[in-house]
Short mmCIF file of C-alpha atoms in Angstrom, two decimals:
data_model
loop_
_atom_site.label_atom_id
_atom_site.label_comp_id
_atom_site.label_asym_id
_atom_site.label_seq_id
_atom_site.Cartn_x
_atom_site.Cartn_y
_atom_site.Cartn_z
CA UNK R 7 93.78 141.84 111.41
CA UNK R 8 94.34 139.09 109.32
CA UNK R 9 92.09 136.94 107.41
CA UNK R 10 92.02 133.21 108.36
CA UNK R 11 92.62 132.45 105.07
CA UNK R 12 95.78 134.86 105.39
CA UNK R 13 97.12 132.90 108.13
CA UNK R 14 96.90 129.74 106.60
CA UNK R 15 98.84 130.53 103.64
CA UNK R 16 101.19 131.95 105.60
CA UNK R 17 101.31 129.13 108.23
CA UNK R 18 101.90 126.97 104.85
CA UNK R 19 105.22 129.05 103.93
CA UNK R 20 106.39 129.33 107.30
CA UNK R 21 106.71 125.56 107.29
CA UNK R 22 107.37 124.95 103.11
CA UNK R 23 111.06 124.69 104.44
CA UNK R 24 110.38 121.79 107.36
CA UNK R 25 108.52 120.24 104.05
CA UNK R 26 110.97 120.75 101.75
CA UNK R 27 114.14 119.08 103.85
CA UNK R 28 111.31 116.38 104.56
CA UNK R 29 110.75 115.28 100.71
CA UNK R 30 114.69 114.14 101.33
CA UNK R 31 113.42 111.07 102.82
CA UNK R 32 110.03 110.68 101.03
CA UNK R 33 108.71 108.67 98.62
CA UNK R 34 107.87 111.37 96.66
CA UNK R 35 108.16 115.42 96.59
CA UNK R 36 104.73 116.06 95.52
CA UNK R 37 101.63 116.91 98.13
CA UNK R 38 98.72 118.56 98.45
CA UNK R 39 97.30 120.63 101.45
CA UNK R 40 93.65 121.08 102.49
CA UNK R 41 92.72 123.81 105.31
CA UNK R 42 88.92 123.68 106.34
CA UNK R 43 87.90 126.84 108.52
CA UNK R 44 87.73 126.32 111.67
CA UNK R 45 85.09 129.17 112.32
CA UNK R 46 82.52 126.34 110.29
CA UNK R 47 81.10 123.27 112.29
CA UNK R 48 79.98 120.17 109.97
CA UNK R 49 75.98 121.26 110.94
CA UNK R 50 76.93 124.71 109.68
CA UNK R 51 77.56 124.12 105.82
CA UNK R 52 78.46 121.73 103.03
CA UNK R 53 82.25 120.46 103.61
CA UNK R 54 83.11 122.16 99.95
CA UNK R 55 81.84 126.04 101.63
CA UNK R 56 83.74 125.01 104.32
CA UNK R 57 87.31 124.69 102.75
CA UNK R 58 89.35 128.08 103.90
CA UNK R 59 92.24 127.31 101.35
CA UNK R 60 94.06 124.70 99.71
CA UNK R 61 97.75 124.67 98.27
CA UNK R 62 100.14 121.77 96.36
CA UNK R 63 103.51 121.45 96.16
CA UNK R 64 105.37 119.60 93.58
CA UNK R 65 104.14 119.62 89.84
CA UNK R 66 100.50 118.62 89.88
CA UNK R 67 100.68 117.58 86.17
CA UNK R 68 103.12 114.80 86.77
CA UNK R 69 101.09 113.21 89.68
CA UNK R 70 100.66 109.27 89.97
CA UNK R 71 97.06 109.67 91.79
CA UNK R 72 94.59 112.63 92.51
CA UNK R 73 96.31 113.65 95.63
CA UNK R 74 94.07 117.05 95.73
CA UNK R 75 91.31 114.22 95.99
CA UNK R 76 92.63 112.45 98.67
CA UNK R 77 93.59 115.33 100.59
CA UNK R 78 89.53 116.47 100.48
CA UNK R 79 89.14 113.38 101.73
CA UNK R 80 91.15 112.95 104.22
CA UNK R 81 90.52 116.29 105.34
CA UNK R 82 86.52 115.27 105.29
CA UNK R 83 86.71 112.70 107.40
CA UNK R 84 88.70 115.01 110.34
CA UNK R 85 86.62 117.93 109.87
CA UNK R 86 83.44 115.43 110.37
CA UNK R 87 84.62 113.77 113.26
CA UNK R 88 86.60 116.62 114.71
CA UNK R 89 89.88 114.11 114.86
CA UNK R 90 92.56 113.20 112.96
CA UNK R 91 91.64 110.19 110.33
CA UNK R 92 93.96 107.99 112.13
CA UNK R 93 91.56 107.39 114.73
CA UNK R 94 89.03 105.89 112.42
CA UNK R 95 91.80 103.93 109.93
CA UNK R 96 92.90 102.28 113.73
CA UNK R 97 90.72 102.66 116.73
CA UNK R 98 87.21 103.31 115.13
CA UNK R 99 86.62 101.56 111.87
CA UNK R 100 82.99 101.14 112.50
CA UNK R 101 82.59 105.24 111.66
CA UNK R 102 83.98 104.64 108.18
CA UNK R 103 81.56 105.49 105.67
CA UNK R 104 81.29 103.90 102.20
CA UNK R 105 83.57 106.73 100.29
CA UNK R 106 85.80 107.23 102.84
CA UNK R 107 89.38 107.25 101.94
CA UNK R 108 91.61 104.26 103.87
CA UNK R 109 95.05 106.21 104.03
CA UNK R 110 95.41 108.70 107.27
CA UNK R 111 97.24 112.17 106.94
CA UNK R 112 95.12 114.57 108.64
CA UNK R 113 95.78 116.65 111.79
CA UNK R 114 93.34 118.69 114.04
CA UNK R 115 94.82 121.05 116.64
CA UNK R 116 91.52 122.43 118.53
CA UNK R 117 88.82 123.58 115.54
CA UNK R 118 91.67 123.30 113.28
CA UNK R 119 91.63 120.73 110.71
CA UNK R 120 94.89 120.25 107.82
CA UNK R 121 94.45 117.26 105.74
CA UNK R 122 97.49 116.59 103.40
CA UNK R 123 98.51 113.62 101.04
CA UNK R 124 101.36 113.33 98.37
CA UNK R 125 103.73 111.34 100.73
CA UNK R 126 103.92 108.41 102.52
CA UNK R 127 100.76 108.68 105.05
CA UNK R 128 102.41 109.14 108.06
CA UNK R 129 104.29 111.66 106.93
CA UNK R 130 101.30 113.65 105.56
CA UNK R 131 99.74 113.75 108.89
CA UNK R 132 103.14 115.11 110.40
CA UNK R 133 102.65 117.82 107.80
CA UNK R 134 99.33 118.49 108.54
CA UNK R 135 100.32 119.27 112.30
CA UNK R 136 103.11 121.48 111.64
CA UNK R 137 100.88 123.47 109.10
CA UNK R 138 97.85 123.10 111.96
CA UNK R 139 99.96 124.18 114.90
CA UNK R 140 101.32 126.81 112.91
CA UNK R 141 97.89 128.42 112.03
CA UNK R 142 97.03 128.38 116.08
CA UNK R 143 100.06 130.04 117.14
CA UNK R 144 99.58 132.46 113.99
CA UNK R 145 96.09 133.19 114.93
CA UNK R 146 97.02 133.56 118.51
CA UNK R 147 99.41 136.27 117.39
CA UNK R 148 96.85 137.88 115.24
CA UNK R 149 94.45 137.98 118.68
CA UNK R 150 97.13 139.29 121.14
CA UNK R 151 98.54 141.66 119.12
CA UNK R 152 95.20 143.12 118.45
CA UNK R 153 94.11 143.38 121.66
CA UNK R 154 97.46 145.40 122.51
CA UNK R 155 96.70 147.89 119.80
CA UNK R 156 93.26 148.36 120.81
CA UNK R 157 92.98 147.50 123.87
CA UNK R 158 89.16 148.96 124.70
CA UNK R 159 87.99 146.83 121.86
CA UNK R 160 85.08 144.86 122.49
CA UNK R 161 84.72 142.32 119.81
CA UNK R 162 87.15 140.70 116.96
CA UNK R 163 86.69 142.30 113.97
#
């Protein structure tokens, strides 16, 4: 079976193409992608052990601002409130902590969490749920097909 770390890379390049056609109406073609495990609750670890991959696009030499940075924050924020930043850049301001980031472009789709940032914000977050969806359905995969193959199997391995 598949690593979740696997999956997420692969989730990435099963949408890079989505992304790709998309930087033909950005305002940029540069973007960075932060995947936090969703096997890890906040109470579990530090949010840096908790990062299951991360992954840019574009050329991260040229960049006008630390997107990686903003992405880890962004992805923060989701990952700590289990919901996508937009809710506390709009409907809950008052959970906004000192170093929080004030651009949205994170996704959470069940326990998992994509943060992304590179492109205009609302089109980071539409990112983010592609990739998140992606690594669901992926996962889901994983889980059925392995319970085909070994079907007296008690536990995931």
């Amino acid at each position: 079976m598949k690593s979740h770390s696997e999956i997420a890379f692969d989730a990435i390049e099963l949408v890079k193409p989505s992304i790709e056609r998309l930087f033909e109406r950005t305002n940029r073609k540069e973007l960075h992608i932060v995947v936090m495990d969703p096997t890890i609750k906040p109470w579990e670890s530090s949010f840096e052990e908790a990062i299951l991959c991360e992954s840019s696009l574009g050329t991260p030499e040229e960049w006008t601002a630390p997107f990686d940075q903003f992405a880890r924050k962004k992805a923060q924020q989701a990952w700590r409130n289990g919901a996508a930043n937009l809710n506390q850049q709009t409907l809950h301001t008052s959970s906004l902590r000192k170093d929080d980031l004030l651009f949205f472009g994170s996704f959470v789709y069940g326990d998992v969490v994509v943060a992304c940032s590179g492109v205009e914000q609302w089109y980071d977050m539409l990112i983010a749920g592609w990739i998140a969806v992606a690594i669901e359905q992926l996962c889901m995969s994983e889980y059925q097909n392995q319970k085909i193959q070994n079907p007296t199997h008690s536990y995931r391995d």
